[in-house]
CSV table of C-alpha atoms in Angstrom, one decimal:
chain,number,residue,atom,x,y,z
P,1,MET,CA,0.1,0.0,0.0
P,2,SER,CA,1.3,3.3,-0.8
P,3,ARG,CA,1.5,6.1,1.9
P,4,ARG,CA,-0.5,9.2,1.5
P,5,TYR,CA,1.0,12.5,1.6
P,6,SER,CA,-0.8,15.8,2.7
P,7,TYR,CA,1.7,18.1,1.1
P,8,GLY,CA,1.3,20.3,4.1
P,9,TYR,CA,-2.4,20.6,4.6
P,10,GLY,CA,-4.1,18.8,7.4
P,11,SER,CA,-7.6,17.7,7.3
P,12,TYR,CA,-10.6,20.1,8.1
P,13,HIS,CA,-12.9,18.5,11.0
P,14,GLY,CA,-15.5,21.7,11.4
P,15,ARG,CA,-15.8,24.2,14.3
P,16,SER,CA,-14.8,22.8,17.8
P,17,GLY,CA,-17.9,21.4,19.9
P,18,PHE,CA,-16.2,22.3,23.0
P,19,ARG,CA,-16.3,26.2,22.1
P,20,THR,CA,-19.8,26.0,21.4
P,21,PHE,CA,-20.9,24.3,24.7
P,22,LEU,CA,-18.6,26.9,26.5
P,23,LYS,CA,-20.5,29.9,24.9
P,24,ILE,CA,-23.7,28.3,25.7
P,25,LEU,CA,-22.8,27.7,29.4
P,26,ILE,CA,-21.7,31.3,29.7
P,27,VAL,CA,-25.2,32.7,28.2
P,28,LEU,CA,-26.7,30.4,30.8
P,29,LEU,CA,-24.9,31.6,33.9
P,30,MET,CA,-25.3,35.2,32.8
P,31,ILE,CA,-29.2,34.5,32.7
P,32,VAL,CA,-29.2,32.6,36.2
P,33,LEU,CA,-27.4,35.6,37.5
P,34,LEU,CA,-29.7,38.2,36.2
P,35,LEU,CA,-32.6,36.0,37.7
P,36,ALA,CA,-30.9,35.5,41.1
P,37,VAL,CA,-30.4,39.5,41.3
P,38,GLY,CA,-34.1,40.1,40.3
P,39,ALA,CA,-35.2,37.8,42.9
P,40,PHE,CA,-33.4,39.2,45.6
P,41,PHE,CA,-34.7,42.5,45.0
P,42,PHE,CA,-38.4,41.1,44.7
P,43,LEU,CA,-38.0,38.8,47.7
P,44,GLU,CA,-36.4,41.5,50.0
P,45,ARG,CA,-39.4,42.8,51.1
P,46,TYR,CA,-40.3,39.2,52.6
P,47,LEU,CA,-37.2,38.7,54.4
P,48,VAL,CA,-37.7,38.6,58.2
P,49,TYR,CA,-35.4,38.3,61.1
P,50,ASP,CA,-36.4,37.0,64.4
P,51,THR,CA,-34.7,34.6,67.2
P,52,ASP,CA,-34.5,31.8,64.8
P,53,GLY,CA,-32.4,33.8,62.3
P,54,ALA,CA,-33.5,35.1,58.7
P,55,HIS,CA,-36.3,33.4,56.7
P,56,LEU,CA,-38.7,34.3,54.2
P,57,GLU,CA,-42.3,34.4,54.8
P,58,ILE,CA,-44.3,34.7,51.5
P,59,PRO,CA,-47.9,35.4,52.1
P,60,PHE,CA,-49.0,33.3,49.0
P,61,PHE,CA,-47.3,30.2,50.9
P,62,GLN,CA,-48.7,30.7,54.2
P,63,TRP,CA,-51.5,28.3,55.7
P,64,GLY,CA,-54.9,29.6,55.0
P,65,GLY,CA,-53.9,31.9,52.5
P,66,SER,CA,-53.3,35.6,52.8
P,67,PRO,CA,-54.5,37.2,56.1
P,68,SER,CA,-57.0,39.8,56.4
P,69,PRO,CA,-56.4,43.3,57.0
P,70,SER,CA,-57.8,43.0,60.6
P,71,GLN,CA,-55.1,40.1,61.1
P,72,VAL,CA,-51.9,41.6,59.6
P,73,SER,CA,-49.6,44.0,61.5
P,74,SER,CA,-46.5,45.7,59.5
P,75,GLN,CA,-43.6,45.9,61.9
P,76,PRO,CA,-39.9,47.0,60.5
P,77,SER,CA,-37.5,44.4,60.3
P,78,PRO,CA,-33.8,44.9,61.1
P,79,GLY,CA,-32.9,44.5,57.4
P,80,GLY,CA,-34.7,47.6,56.8
P,81,GLY,CA,-37.7,46.2,55.0
P,82,LEU,CA,-41.5,45.6,56.3
P,83,ALA,CA,-42.1,42.2,57.6
P,84,VAL,CA,-45.5,40.6,57.2
P,85,VAL,CA,-46.2,39.2,60.8
P,86,PRO,CA,-49.9,37.6,61.3
P,87,SER,CA,-51.5,38.8,64.5
P,88,PRO,CA,-53.8,36.9,66.6
P,89,PRO,CA,-57.7,37.6,65.5
P,90,VAL,CA,-59.6,39.5,67.7
P,91,VAL,CA,-62.6,37.6,69.1
P,92,THR,CA,-65.4,39.9,70.3
P,93,PRO,CA,-68.1,37.8,72.2
P,94,THR,CA,-71.7,38.0,70.9
P,95,PRO,CA,-73.8,39.6,73.6
P,96,ILE,CA,-76.9,37.5,74.9
P,97,PRO,CA,-80.0,39.9,74.9
P,98,THR,CA,-81.8,40.1,78.1
P,99,PRO,CA,-85.4,39.9,77.4
P,100,THR,CA,-87.1,43.1,78.4
P,101,PRO,CA,-90.8,42.3,79.1
P,102,THR,CA,-93.3,45.1,77.6
P,103,PRO,CA,-95.0,47.2,80.1
P,104,GLU,CA,-98.6,45.8,80.8
P,105,PRO,CA,-101.2,48.1,79.3
P,106,GLN,CA,-103.7,49.6,81.9
P,107,THR,CA,-106.6,48.3,80.2
P,108,LEU,CA,-106.1,45.3,78.4
P,109,GLN,CA,-107.3,45.0,75.0
P,110,ALA,CA,-106.3,41.8,72.9
P,111,VAL,CA,-106.5,40.6,69.6
P,112,GLN,CA,-106.2,37.0,68.4
P,113,LEU,CA,-103.9,36.9,65.6
P,114,PRO,CA,-103.5,34.0,63.2
P,115,ARG,CA,-100.0,32.2,63.5
P,116,THR,CA,-98.5,33.8,60.5
P,117,ALA,CA,-98.4,36.9,62.2
P,118,LEU,CA,-95.6,35.6,64.4
P,119,TYR,CA,-93.0,36.0,61.8
P,120,ASP,CA,-94.3,38.1,59.0
P,121,GLY,CA,-94.1,41.4,60.3
P,122,THR,CA,-98.0,42.3,60.4
P,123,ALA,CA,-98.6,41.8,63.9
P,124,ALA,CA,-98.6,45.4,65.2
P,125,GLN,CA,-100.8,46.6,62.0
P,126,GLN,CA,-103.2,43.7,62.9
P,127,MET,CA,-103.5,44.7,66.3
P,128,ALA,CA,-104.2,48.4,65.5
P,129,SER,CA,-106.8,47.5,62.7
P,130,GLY,CA,-108.7,45.5,65.8
P,131,GLY,CA,-108.6,48.6,68.3
P,132,GLY,CA,-106.3,46.6,70.5
P,133,ASN,CA,-103.0,47.0,72.6
P,134,ALA,CA,-102.2,43.6,73.2
P,135,VAL,CA,-101.7,40.5,70.6
P,136,LEU,CA,-102.8,37.1,71.4
P,137,PHE,CA,-101.6,33.6,69.7
P,138,ASP,CA,-103.0,30.1,70.0
P,139,MET,CA,-99.7,28.8,70.7
P,140,LYS,CA,-101.3,25.3,71.9
P,141,ALA,CA,-104.6,25.0,69.6
P,142,ASP,CA,-107.6,22.7,70.5
P,143,ASP,CA,-106.3,20.3,68.1
P,144,GLY,CA,-103.1,19.9,69.9
P,145,THR,CA,-100.4,21.4,67.6
P,146,LEU,CA,-98.4,23.8,68.6
P,147,GLY,CA,-96.9,27.3,67.3
P,148,TYR,CA,-93.7,27.0,68.0
P,149,ILE,CA,-90.7,24.3,68.0
P,150,SER,CA,-90.7,22.4,71.6
P,151,SER,CA,-88.0,20.2,72.7
P,152,LEU,CA,-90.5,18.2,74.6
P,153,GLU,CA,-90.4,14.5,74.2
P,154,ILE,CA,-94.4,14.1,74.1
P,155,ALA,CA,-94.5,17.1,71.7
P,156,LYS,CA,-91.6,15.3,69.3
P,157,ALA,CA,-93.3,11.8,69.6
P,158,ALA,CA,-97.0,13.3,68.7
P,159,GLY,CA,-95.6,15.1,66.0
P,160,VAL,CA,-97.3,18.3,67.2
P,161,SER,CA,-94.5,20.7,67.1
P,162,ALA,CA,-93.9,23.2,64.6
P,163,SER,CA,-90.9,22.5,61.9
P,164,ASP,CA,-89.8,25.6,60.7
P,165,PRO,CA,-86.4,25.9,62.1
P,166,ALA,CA,-86.5,29.9,62.0
P,167,LEU,CA,-89.6,30.0,63.8
P,168,ASN,CA,-88.5,30.1,67.3
P,169,ALA,CA,-86.1,33.2,66.5
P,170,ALA,CA,-89.2,35.0,64.8
P,171,ILE,CA,-91.0,34.6,67.8
P,172,GLN,CA,-88.4,35.9,70.1
P,173,ALA,CA,-87.5,38.8,68.0
P,174,LEU,CA,-91.5,39.7,67.9
P,175,CYS,CA,-91.8,39.5,71.7
P,176,GLN,CA,-89.0,42.1,71.9
P,177,GLU,CA,-90.9,44.5,70.1
P,178,ASP,CA,-93.2,47.0,71.6
P,179,LEU,CA,-96.0,44.7,71.8
P,180,TYR,CA,-97.9,42.9,74.8
P,181,THR,CA,-97.8,39.3,73.8
P,182,ILE,CA,-100.2,36.8,75.0
P,183,ALA,CA,-99.9,32.9,74.6
P,184,ARG,CA,-103.1,30.6,74.7
P,185,VAL,CA,-102.5,27.0,75.8
P,186,SER,CA,-105.4,24.6,75.4
P,187,CYS,CA,-104.2,22.3,78.3
P,188,PHE,CA,-106.2,19.5,78.1
P,189,ARG,CA,-108.3,19.3,75.3
P,190,ASP,CA,-106.1,17.9,72.6
P,191,HIS,CA,-107.3,16.2,69.6
P,192,THR,CA,-103.9,14.8,68.2
P,193,THR,CA,-101.8,13.8,71.0
P,194,PRO,CA,-104.1,11.4,72.9
P,195,ARG,CA,-104.4,9.7,69.3
P,196,LYS,CA,-100.7,9.1,69.1
P,197,LEU,CA,-100.3,8.7,72.6
P,198,ASN,CA,-103.4,6.7,73.8
P,199,ARG,CA,-102.0,6.3,77.6
P,200,LEU,CA,-102.7,10.1,78.0
P,201,SER,CA,-106.1,10.1,77.1
P,202,ILE,CA,-109.3,10.2,78.9
P,203,LYS,CA,-110.9,6.7,78.4
P,204,THR,CA,-114.5,5.7,77.6
P,205,ASN,CA,-116.1,2.6,79.3
P,206,SER,CA,-115.3,0.6,76.4
P,207,GLY,CA,-111.6,1.6,76.3
P,208,TYR,CA,-111.7,4.0,73.6
P,209,ASN,CA,-110.6,7.7,73.4
P,210,TRP,CA,-113.1,9.9,74.6
P,211,SER,CA,-114.3,13.0,72.4
P,212,ASP,CA,-116.5,16.2,73.7
P,213,GLU,CA,-119.1,17.8,72.1
P,214,ARG,CA,-117.0,19.2,69.1
P,215,GLU,CA,-115.7,15.7,68.6
P,216,LEU,CA,-112.2,16.7,70.0
P,217,ARG,CA,-110.1,14.2,72.4
P,218,TRP,CA,-108.9,15.3,75.9
P,219,MET,CA,-105.7,14.3,77.8
P,220,SER,CA,-106.6,13.3,81.3
P,221,PRO,CA,-106.0,16.1,83.6
P,222,THR,CA,-105.1,13.1,86.2
P,223,ASN,CA,-102.2,12.0,84.4
P,224,GLN,CA,-99.0,13.5,85.6
P,225,GLU,CA,-97.3,13.0,82.6
P,226,VAL,CA,-99.9,15.1,81.0
P,227,GLN,CA,-99.5,17.7,83.6
P,228,GLN,CA,-95.9,17.9,83.3
P,229,TYR,CA,-96.2,18.2,79.5
P,230,ILE,CA,-98.6,21.3,79.9
P,231,THR,CA,-96.2,22.8,82.5
P,232,GLY,CA,-93.2,22.1,80.2
P,233,ILE,CA,-94.8,24.1,77.3
P,234,CYS,CA,-95.5,27.0,79.5
P,235,VAL,CA,-92.0,27.3,80.4
P,236,GLU,CA,-91.0,27.2,77.0
P,237,LEU,CA,-93.4,30.0,75.8
P,238,ALA,CA,-92.1,32.0,78.7
P,239,ALA,CA,-88.7,31.4,77.6
P,240,LEU,CA,-89.6,32.7,74.2
P,241,GLY,CA,-90.7,36.0,75.9
P,242,PHE,CA,-94.2,35.9,76.1
P,243,ASP,CA,-95.8,38.3,78.4
P,244,GLU,CA,-98.8,36.5,79.3
P,245,ILE,CA,-99.7,32.9,79.4
P,246,VAL,CA,-103.5,31.8,79.5
P,247,LEU,CA,-104.4,28.4,80.3
P,248,ASP,CA,-107.7,27.2,78.7
P,249,ASN,CA,-109.5,24.0,79.0
P,250,ALA,CA,-107.4,23.6,82.2
P,251,ALA,CA,-110.0,21.6,84.0
P,252,TYR,CA,-111.8,18.5,83.7
P,253,PRO,CA,-114.4,18.6,80.7
P,254,THR,CA,-118.0,19.8,81.1
P,255,ALA,CA,-119.7,19.4,77.8
P,256,GLY,CA,-120.2,16.4,75.7
P,257,ASN,CA,-121.4,12.6,76.9
P,258,LEU,CA,-119.6,12.6,80.3
P,259,HIS,CA,-121.4,9.7,81.3
P,260,TYR,CA,-119.5,7.8,78.6
P,261,ILE,CA,-116.2,8.7,80.7
P,262,LYS,CA,-114.7,5.6,82.5
P,263,LYS,CA,-115.0,6.3,86.2
P,264,GLY,CA,-112.1,5.3,88.6
P,265,SER,CA,-108.9,6.5,89.8
P,266,ALA,CA,-108.3,8.5,86.6
P,267,TYR,CA,-111.5,10.1,86.7
P,268,ASP,CA,-112.8,10.7,90.4
P,269,ALA,CA,-115.1,13.6,91.1
P,270,ALA,CA,-114.1,13.5,94.6
P,271,GLN,CA,-110.5,14.5,93.6
P,272,PHE,CA,-111.2,16.9,90.9
P,273,SER,CA,-110.6,20.2,92.8
P,274,THR,CA,-107.5,18.7,94.5
P,275,ILE,CA,-106.0,17.6,91.2
P,276,VAL,CA,-106.9,20.9,89.3
P,277,SER,CA,-105.5,23.0,92.1
P,278,GLU,CA,-102.5,20.8,92.3
P,279,PHE,CA,-101.8,21.7,88.6
P,280,TYR,CA,-102.3,25.4,88.6
P,281,THR,CA,-99.7,25.4,91.5
P,282,GLN,CA,-97.4,23.2,89.3
P,283,VAL,CA,-97.5,25.6,86.6
P,284,ARG,CA,-97.0,28.7,88.9
P,285,THR,CA,-94.1,27.4,90.4
P,286,ALA,CA,-92.4,26.6,87.2
P,287,LEU,CA,-93.0,29.8,86.1
P,288,ALA,CA,-91.2,31.3,89.0
P,289,VAL,CA,-87.9,31.7,87.2
P,290,TYR,CA,-89.9,34.3,85.1
P,291,PRO,CA,-91.5,36.6,87.4
P,292,ASP,CA,-92.5,39.0,85.0
P,293,VAL,CA,-94.8,36.7,82.9
P,294,LYS,CA,-98.3,36.9,84.0
P,295,LEU,CA,-100.3,33.8,84.4
P,296,SER,CA,-104.2,33.7,83.3
P,297,ILE,CA,-106.6,30.9,83.5
P,298,VAL,CA,-109.9,30.6,81.7
P,299,THR,CA,-113.1,29.8,83.6
P,300,ASP,CA,-116.8,30.0,83.0
P,301,ALA,CA,-119.6,31.7,84.2
P,302,GLU,CA,-121.0,29.3,86.3
P,303,THR,CA,-118.0,28.8,88.2
P,304,VAL,CA,-118.0,32.5,88.8
P,305,ALA,CA,-122.0,32.9,89.8
P,306,ALA,CA,-121.5,29.7,92.3
P,307,GLY,CA,-117.8,29.9,93.3
P,308,THR,CA,-117.4,26.4,92.4
P,309,ASN,CA,-117.9,23.9,89.8
P,310,THR,CA,-118.0,20.1,90.8
P,311,THR,CA,-117.9,18.8,87.2
P,312,SER,CA,-114.7,20.7,86.1
P,313,GLY,CA,-113.0,20.8,89.5
P,314,GLN,CA,-112.4,24.8,89.4
P,315,SER,CA,-113.0,27.2,91.9
P,316,ILE,CA,-112.6,30.6,92.4
P,317,ALA,CA,-110.5,30.2,95.5
P,318,ASN,CA,-108.2,28.0,93.8
P,319,LEU,CA,-108.0,30.1,90.6
P,320,LEU,CA,-107.4,33.3,92.8
P,321,GLN,CA,-104.7,31.4,94.5
P,322,THR,CA,-102.1,30.9,91.2
P,323,ALA,CA,-103.9,32.9,88.6
P,324,ASP,CA,-102.8,36.9,88.1
P,325,ARG,CA,-106.2,37.1,86.0
P,326,LEU,CA,-109.4,35.2,85.2
P,327,TRP,CA,-110.6,35.1,81.5
P,328,ILE,CA,-114.2,34.4,81.1
P,329,PRO,CA,-116.0,34.1,77.7
P,330,ALA,CA,-118.7,36.5,77.4
P,331,GLY,CA,-122.4,35.4,78.2
P,332,THR,CA,-125.5,36.9,79.0
P,333,GLU,CA,-123.5,38.5,82.1
P,334,THR,CA,-122.2,42.5,81.5
P,335,TRP,CA,-118.9,43.3,82.6
P,336,SER,CA,-120.3,45.3,85.4
P,337,GLN,CA,-122.2,41.9,86.6
P,338,TYR,CA,-118.8,39.9,86.3
P,339,VAL,CA,-117.0,42.5,88.2
P,340,GLN,CA,-119.8,42.3,91.1
P,341,GLN,CA,-119.7,38.7,91.4
P,342,LEU,CA,-115.7,38.4,91.6
P,343,SER,CA,-115.5,41.1,94.3
P,344,ALA,CA,-118.2,39.1,96.1
P,345,GLN,CA,-115.9,35.7,95.8
P,346,GLY,CA,-112.9,37.5,97.1
P,347,MET,CA,-111.2,38.8,94.2
P,348,THR,CA,-109.2,42.2,95.4
P,349,ASP,CA,-109.3,43.9,91.9
P,350,PRO,CA,-111.6,42.6,89.5
P,351,VAL,CA,-111.7,45.5,87.4
P,352,VAL,CA,-108.0,44.8,86.8
P,353,GLN,CA,-108.1,40.9,87.1
P,354,LEU,CA,-111.0,40.1,85.0
P,355,VAL,CA,-110.8,39.9,81.1
P,356,VAL,CA,-114.0,39.2,79.1
P,357,MET,CA,-113.4,36.8,76.0
P,358,THR,CA,-115.5,38.1,72.9
P,359,ALA,CA,-116.2,38.3,69.7
P,360,GLN,CA,-116.0,42.0,69.4
P,361,ALA,CA,-114.4,45.0,70.9
P,362,GLY,CA,-115.6,45.8,74.5
P,363,GLY,CA,-116.5,49.0,76.2
P,364,PRO,CA,-114.0,51.5,77.4
P,365,GLY,CA,-112.0,50.7,80.4
P,366,GLU,CA,-113.0,47.4,80.1
P,367,ASN,CA,-110.4,44.3,79.8
P,368,TRP,CA,-111.5,42.4,76.8
P,369,ALA,CA,-110.0,39.9,74.5
P,370,ILE,CA,-111.4,39.3,71.0
P,371,VAL,CA,-111.0,35.4,70.3
P,372,THR,CA,-111.6,34.0,66.9
P,373,GLN,CA,-112.1,30.4,67.7
């Protein structure tokens, strides 16, 4: 093989790859340097010096995001910048309003309103339209339903409690207004609860639930569980802010086929007066924690005239021991006649303590309540 000769010329191998790499590296280092300088000036304001040394606190990376203006205080850092230091949130306790009783009108003139007026803002207007100075609500109706949300077990078991979760708060707000509010409680006449909880009812001789002349069931006044249930309702209504509670149907029934009722320990006429009187005392005692709440009880013209009623168990004596006022359905007697009869029965101030339940407004200077049921 012959030897090749270059005649003074070397082979061409192109540009050096190392030199190209070196140039690229220098450019990248310059870019990194510029970014580092820029980052330094940008992050300088987030540099914080404390007992642990220097470190960055960037709000974006703080737990829970950026603090609100009320949670941040700016403090100068030893390096000359401003350090963002989250401060503890200020906790302001929510004041609990103290119920303020509405002054009682000198002459009570109440107008019964539908339950919708408890929350629709029309109570004051409807009261004025009816010519009254107080509002009356049926908070436990004859059918047993309640006009508020109750925490009582019997109310839950019978399904008679209201269901709107905002209702109680609306009632409390209404009772804080400049309105004298009255809650009617149908005590033992209760059409729904005995149907759901038979053990609470007045029984017939055949063992069925007894109904009155309006075909409405009654709970047994003798039953201690029933008495406690009614007492609990009164306490809950007082806690909601009502100024007065009126107990209606608060004795043994006086109308209907009474001879159908099964006699015995649950219906013993000899014990009626004692049981009814003890029930009133139980309610009065339970309401002692609400001394500004008045307790009124409905009675009838026969009891007022005779002083006692052996069928119902009511007597003027046991009523006056516990009731602040007596409410009487309007009958053939006039206001003046009721006042005279109650004075004779020992009521100290019947002009103030007597309220006549009527379908229309009474006379001036008379206590009356327009009742629609």
